[in-house]
Short mmCIF file of C-alpha atoms in Angstrom, two decimals:
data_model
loop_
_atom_site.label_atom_id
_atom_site.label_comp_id
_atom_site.label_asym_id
_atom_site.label_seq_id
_atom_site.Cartn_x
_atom_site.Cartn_y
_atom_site.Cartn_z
CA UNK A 29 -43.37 -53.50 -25.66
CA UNK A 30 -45.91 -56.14 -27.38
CA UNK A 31 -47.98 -58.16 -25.88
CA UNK A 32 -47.08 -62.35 -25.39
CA UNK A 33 -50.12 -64.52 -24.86
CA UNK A 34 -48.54 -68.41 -23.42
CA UNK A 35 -50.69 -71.10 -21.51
CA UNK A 36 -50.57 -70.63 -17.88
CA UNK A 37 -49.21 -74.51 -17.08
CA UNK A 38 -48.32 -77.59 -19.12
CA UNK A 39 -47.09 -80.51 -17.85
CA UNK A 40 -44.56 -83.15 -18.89
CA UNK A 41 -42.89 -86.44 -18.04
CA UNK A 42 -38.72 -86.96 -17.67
CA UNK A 43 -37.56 -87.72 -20.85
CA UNK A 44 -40.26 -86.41 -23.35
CA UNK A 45 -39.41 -83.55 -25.56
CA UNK A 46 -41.85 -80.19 -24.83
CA UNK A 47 -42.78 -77.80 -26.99
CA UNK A 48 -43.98 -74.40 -25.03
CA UNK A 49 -45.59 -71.97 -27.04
CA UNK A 50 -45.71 -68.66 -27.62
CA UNK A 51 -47.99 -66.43 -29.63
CA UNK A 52 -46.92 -62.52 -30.56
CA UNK A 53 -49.53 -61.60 -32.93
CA UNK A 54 -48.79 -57.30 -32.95
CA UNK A 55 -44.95 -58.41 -32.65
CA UNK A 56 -42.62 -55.17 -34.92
CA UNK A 57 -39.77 -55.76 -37.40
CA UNK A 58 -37.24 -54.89 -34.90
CA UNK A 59 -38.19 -56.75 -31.76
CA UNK A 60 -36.70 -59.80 -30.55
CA UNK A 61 -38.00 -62.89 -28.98
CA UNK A 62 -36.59 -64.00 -26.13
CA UNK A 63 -37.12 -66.77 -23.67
CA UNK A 64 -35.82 -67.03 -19.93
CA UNK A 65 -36.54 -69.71 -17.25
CA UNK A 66 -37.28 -68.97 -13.57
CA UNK A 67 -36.80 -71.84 -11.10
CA UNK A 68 -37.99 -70.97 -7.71
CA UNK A 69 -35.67 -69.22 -4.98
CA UNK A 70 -33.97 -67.78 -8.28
CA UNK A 71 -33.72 -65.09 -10.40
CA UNK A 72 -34.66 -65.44 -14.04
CA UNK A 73 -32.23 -67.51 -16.18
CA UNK A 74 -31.44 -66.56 -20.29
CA UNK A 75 -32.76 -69.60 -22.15
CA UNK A 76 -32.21 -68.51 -26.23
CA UNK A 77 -32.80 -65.50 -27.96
CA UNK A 78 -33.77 -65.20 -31.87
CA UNK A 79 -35.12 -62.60 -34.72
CA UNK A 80 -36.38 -64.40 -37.66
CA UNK A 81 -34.34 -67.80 -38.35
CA UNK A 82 -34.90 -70.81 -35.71
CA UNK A 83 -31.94 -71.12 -33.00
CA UNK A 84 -30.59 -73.89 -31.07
CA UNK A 85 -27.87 -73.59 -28.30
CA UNK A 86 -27.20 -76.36 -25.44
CA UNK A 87 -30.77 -75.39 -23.25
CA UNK A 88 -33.18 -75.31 -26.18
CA UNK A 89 -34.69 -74.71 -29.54
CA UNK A 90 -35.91 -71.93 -30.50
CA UNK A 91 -38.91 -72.32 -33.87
CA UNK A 92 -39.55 -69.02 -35.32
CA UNK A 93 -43.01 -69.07 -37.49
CA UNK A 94 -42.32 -67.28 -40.42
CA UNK A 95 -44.65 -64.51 -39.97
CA UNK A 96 -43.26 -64.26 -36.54
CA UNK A 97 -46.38 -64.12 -35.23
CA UNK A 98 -45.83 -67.13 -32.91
CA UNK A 99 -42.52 -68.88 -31.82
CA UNK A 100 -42.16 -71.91 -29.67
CA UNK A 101 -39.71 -73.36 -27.38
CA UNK A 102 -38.62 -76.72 -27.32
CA UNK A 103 -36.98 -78.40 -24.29
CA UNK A 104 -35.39 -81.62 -25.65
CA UNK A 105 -35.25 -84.56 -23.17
CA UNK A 106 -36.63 -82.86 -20.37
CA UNK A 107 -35.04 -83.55 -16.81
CA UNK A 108 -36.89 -82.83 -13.36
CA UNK A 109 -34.32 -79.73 -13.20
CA UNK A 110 -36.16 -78.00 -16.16
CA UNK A 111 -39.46 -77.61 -13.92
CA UNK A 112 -39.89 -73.63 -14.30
CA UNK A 113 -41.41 -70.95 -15.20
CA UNK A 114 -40.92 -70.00 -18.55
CA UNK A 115 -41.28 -66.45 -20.15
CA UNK A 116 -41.42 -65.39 -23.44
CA UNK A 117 -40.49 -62.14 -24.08
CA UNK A 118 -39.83 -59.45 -26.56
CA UNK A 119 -37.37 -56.94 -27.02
CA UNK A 120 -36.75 -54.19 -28.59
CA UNK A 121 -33.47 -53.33 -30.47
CA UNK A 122 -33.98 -49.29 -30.08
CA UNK A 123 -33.43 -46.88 -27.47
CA UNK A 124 -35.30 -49.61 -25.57
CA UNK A 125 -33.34 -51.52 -23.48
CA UNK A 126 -36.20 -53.58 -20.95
CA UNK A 127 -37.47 -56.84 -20.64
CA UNK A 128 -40.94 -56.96 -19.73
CA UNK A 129 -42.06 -59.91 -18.16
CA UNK A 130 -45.85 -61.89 -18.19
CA UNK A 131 -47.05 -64.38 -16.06
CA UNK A 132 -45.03 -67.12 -18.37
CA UNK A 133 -45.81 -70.78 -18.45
CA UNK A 134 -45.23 -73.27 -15.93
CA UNK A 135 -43.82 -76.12 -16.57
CA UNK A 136 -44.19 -79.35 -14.12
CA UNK A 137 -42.04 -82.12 -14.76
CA UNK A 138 -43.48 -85.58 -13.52
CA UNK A 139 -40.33 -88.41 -13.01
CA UNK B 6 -18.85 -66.71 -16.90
CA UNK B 7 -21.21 -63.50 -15.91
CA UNK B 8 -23.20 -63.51 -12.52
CA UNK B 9 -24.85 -60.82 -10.29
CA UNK B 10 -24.49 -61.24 -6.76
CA UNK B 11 -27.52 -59.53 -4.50
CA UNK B 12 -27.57 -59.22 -0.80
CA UNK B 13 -28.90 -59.42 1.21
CA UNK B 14 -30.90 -62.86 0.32
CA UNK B 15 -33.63 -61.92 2.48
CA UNK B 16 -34.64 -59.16 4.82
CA UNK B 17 -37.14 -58.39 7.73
CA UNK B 18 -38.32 -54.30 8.28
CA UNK B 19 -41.02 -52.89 10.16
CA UNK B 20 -43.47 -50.78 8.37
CA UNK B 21 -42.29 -47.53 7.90
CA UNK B 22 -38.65 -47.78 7.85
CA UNK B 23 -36.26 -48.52 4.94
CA UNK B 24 -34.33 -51.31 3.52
CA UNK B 25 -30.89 -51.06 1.01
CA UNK B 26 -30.11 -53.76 -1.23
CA UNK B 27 -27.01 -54.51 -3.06
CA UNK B 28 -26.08 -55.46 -6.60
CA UNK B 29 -22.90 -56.90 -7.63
CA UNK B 30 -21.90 -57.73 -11.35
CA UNK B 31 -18.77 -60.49 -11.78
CA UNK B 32 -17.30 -61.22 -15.29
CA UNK B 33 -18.85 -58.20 -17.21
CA UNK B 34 -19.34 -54.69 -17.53
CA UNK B 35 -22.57 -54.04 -16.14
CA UNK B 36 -23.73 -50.68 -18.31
CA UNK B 37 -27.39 -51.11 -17.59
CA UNK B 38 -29.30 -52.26 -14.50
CA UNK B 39 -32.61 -53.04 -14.38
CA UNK B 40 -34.08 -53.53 -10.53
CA UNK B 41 -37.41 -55.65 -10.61
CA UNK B 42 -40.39 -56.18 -7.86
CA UNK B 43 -42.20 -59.93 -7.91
CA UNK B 44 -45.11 -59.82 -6.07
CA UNK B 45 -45.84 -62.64 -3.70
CA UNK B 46 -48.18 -63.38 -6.79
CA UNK B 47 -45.07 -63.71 -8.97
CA UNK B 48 -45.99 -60.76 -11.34
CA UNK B 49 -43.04 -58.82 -12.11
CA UNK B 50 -43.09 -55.15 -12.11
CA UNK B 51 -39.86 -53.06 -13.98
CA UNK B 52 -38.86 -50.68 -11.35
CA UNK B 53 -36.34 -48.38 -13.30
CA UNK B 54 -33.87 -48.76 -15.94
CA UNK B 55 -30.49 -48.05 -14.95
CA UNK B 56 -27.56 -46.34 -17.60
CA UNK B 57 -24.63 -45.45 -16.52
CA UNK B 58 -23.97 -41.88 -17.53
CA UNK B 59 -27.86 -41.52 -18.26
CA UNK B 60 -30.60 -40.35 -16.29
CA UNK B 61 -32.33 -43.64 -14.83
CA UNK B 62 -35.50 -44.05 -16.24
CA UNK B 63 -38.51 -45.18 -13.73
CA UNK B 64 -41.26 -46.94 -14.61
CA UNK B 65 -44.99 -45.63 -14.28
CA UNK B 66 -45.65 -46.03 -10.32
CA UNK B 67 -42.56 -46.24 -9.04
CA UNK B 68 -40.82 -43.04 -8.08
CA UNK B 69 -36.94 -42.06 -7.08
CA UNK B 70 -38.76 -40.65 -4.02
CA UNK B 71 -39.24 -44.04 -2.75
CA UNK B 72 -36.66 -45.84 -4.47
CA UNK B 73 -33.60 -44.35 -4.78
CA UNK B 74 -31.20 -46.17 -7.44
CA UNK B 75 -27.50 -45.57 -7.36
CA UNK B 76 -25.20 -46.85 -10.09
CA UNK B 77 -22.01 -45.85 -9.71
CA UNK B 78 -19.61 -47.79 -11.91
CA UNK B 79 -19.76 -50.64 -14.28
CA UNK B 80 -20.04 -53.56 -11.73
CA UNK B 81 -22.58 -52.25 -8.47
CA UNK B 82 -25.71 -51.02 -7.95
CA UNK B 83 -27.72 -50.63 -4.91
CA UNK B 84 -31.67 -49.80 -4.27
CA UNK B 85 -33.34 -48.63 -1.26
CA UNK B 86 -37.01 -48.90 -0.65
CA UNK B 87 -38.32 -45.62 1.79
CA UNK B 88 -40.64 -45.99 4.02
CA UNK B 89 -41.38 -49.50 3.04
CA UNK B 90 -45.09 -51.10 3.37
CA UNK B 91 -46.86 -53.93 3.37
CA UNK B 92 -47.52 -53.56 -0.25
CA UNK B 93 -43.92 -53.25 -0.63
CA UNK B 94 -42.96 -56.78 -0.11
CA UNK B 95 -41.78 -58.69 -2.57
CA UNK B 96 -39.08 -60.71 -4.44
CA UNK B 97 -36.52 -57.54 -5.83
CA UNK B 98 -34.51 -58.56 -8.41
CA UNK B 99 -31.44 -56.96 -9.78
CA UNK B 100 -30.55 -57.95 -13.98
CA UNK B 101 -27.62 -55.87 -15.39
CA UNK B 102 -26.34 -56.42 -19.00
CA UNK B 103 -23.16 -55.37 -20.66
CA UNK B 104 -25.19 -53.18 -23.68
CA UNK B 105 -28.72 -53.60 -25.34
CA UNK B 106 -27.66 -56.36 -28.07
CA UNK B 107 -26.48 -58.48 -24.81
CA UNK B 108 -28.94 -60.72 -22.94
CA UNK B 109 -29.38 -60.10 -19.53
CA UNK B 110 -27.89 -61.62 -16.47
CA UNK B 111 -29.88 -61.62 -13.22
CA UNK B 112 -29.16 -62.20 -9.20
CA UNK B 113 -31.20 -64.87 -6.68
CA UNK B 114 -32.73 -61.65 -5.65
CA UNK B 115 -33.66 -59.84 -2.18
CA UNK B 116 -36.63 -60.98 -0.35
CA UNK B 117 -38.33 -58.34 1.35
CA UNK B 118 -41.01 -58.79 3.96
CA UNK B 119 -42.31 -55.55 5.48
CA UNK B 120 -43.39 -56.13 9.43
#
């Protein structure tokens, strides 16, 4: 699977909209990006998923750069209950069926 | 909705012996299993790849010799870690999906702490 480079940390206050990002520079034409959340005590949660063309869904927006060489994830109106760690991941849409995690970002929420 | 259920939450063994754990899935056909370490570092490590009706595929380092995988219908799995070490410990978490266009779906996971 390709590589996913994100910032160890970032930090935000309740109520501001975050943008996490994600860079996927050797990312191939048939490999998803996905994003899931881990919240301690927890298994990982399924955030949003996308190809090529930005997604949204009730947790998040997904921005696909159009080289797909980076993507980032934005949280809209964060709450103290989106403090996580958040991985970016990508996937493969052949015989591969894995996610493989990183280290992801974590994301402290100040009230 | 789809969950996985694992059990048990957490679990105490002495070096050398082993420890099961469960996987349940509720709400969806669980056709692949993938079992998960997180070291107390919170690096995750793919065990093996579960299929039903397919050989389960094991990642580099981790062996069926030491832990054995059984997936025996669309909705269980189970895991048991041999002769279990300190290095052993860990967070091991169970995420099952219904086919490889489907996100997947993961349990709380089993704590393991090796004694």
């Amino acid at each position: 699977d390709a590589k996913t480079t994100q910032p160890d940390s970032m930090e935000s206050t309740e109520g501001e909209t975050v943008h996490l990002p994600c860079s996927h520079a050797t990312i191939s034409g048939n490999e998803y990006i996905y994003w899931y959340r881990q919240v301690p005590l927890q298994g990982p949660e399924y955030v949003t998923h996308g190809l090529q063309q930005n997604t949204t869904n009730s947790m998040a927006f997904l921005a696909i750069a159009s080289d797909r060489k980076s993507s980032t994830l934005i949280l809209p109106h964060v709450s103290l209950r989106d403090a996580a760690v958040y991985h970016c991941i990508l996937r493969g849409t052949g015989g591969n069926n894995k996610l493989t995690f990183g280290q992801g970002t974590v994301l402290s929420v100040i009230p | 909705g789809a969950l996985v259920y694992q059990y048990p939450r957490r679990t105490i063994c002495k070096s050398g012996t082993s420890m099961r754990m469960e996987c349940q899935a509720v709400g969806f056909q669980a056709t692949s299993v993938a079992w998960y370490r997180q070291s107390p570092q919170k690096t995750f490590e793919l065990i093996a790849l579960s299929t039903v009706n397919s050989a389960i595929k094991y990642e580099q380092n981790f062996t069926q010799e030491k832990f054995p995988i059984s997936h025996p219908n669309l909705s269980f799995s189970s895991m048991t870690v041999l002769n279990a070490y300190l290095e052993d410990r860990g967070l091991y978490l169970c995420g099952a999906n219904r086919d490889r266009n489907s996100d997947y779906t993961f349990g709380s996971g089993t704590r393991l702490l090796v004694i």
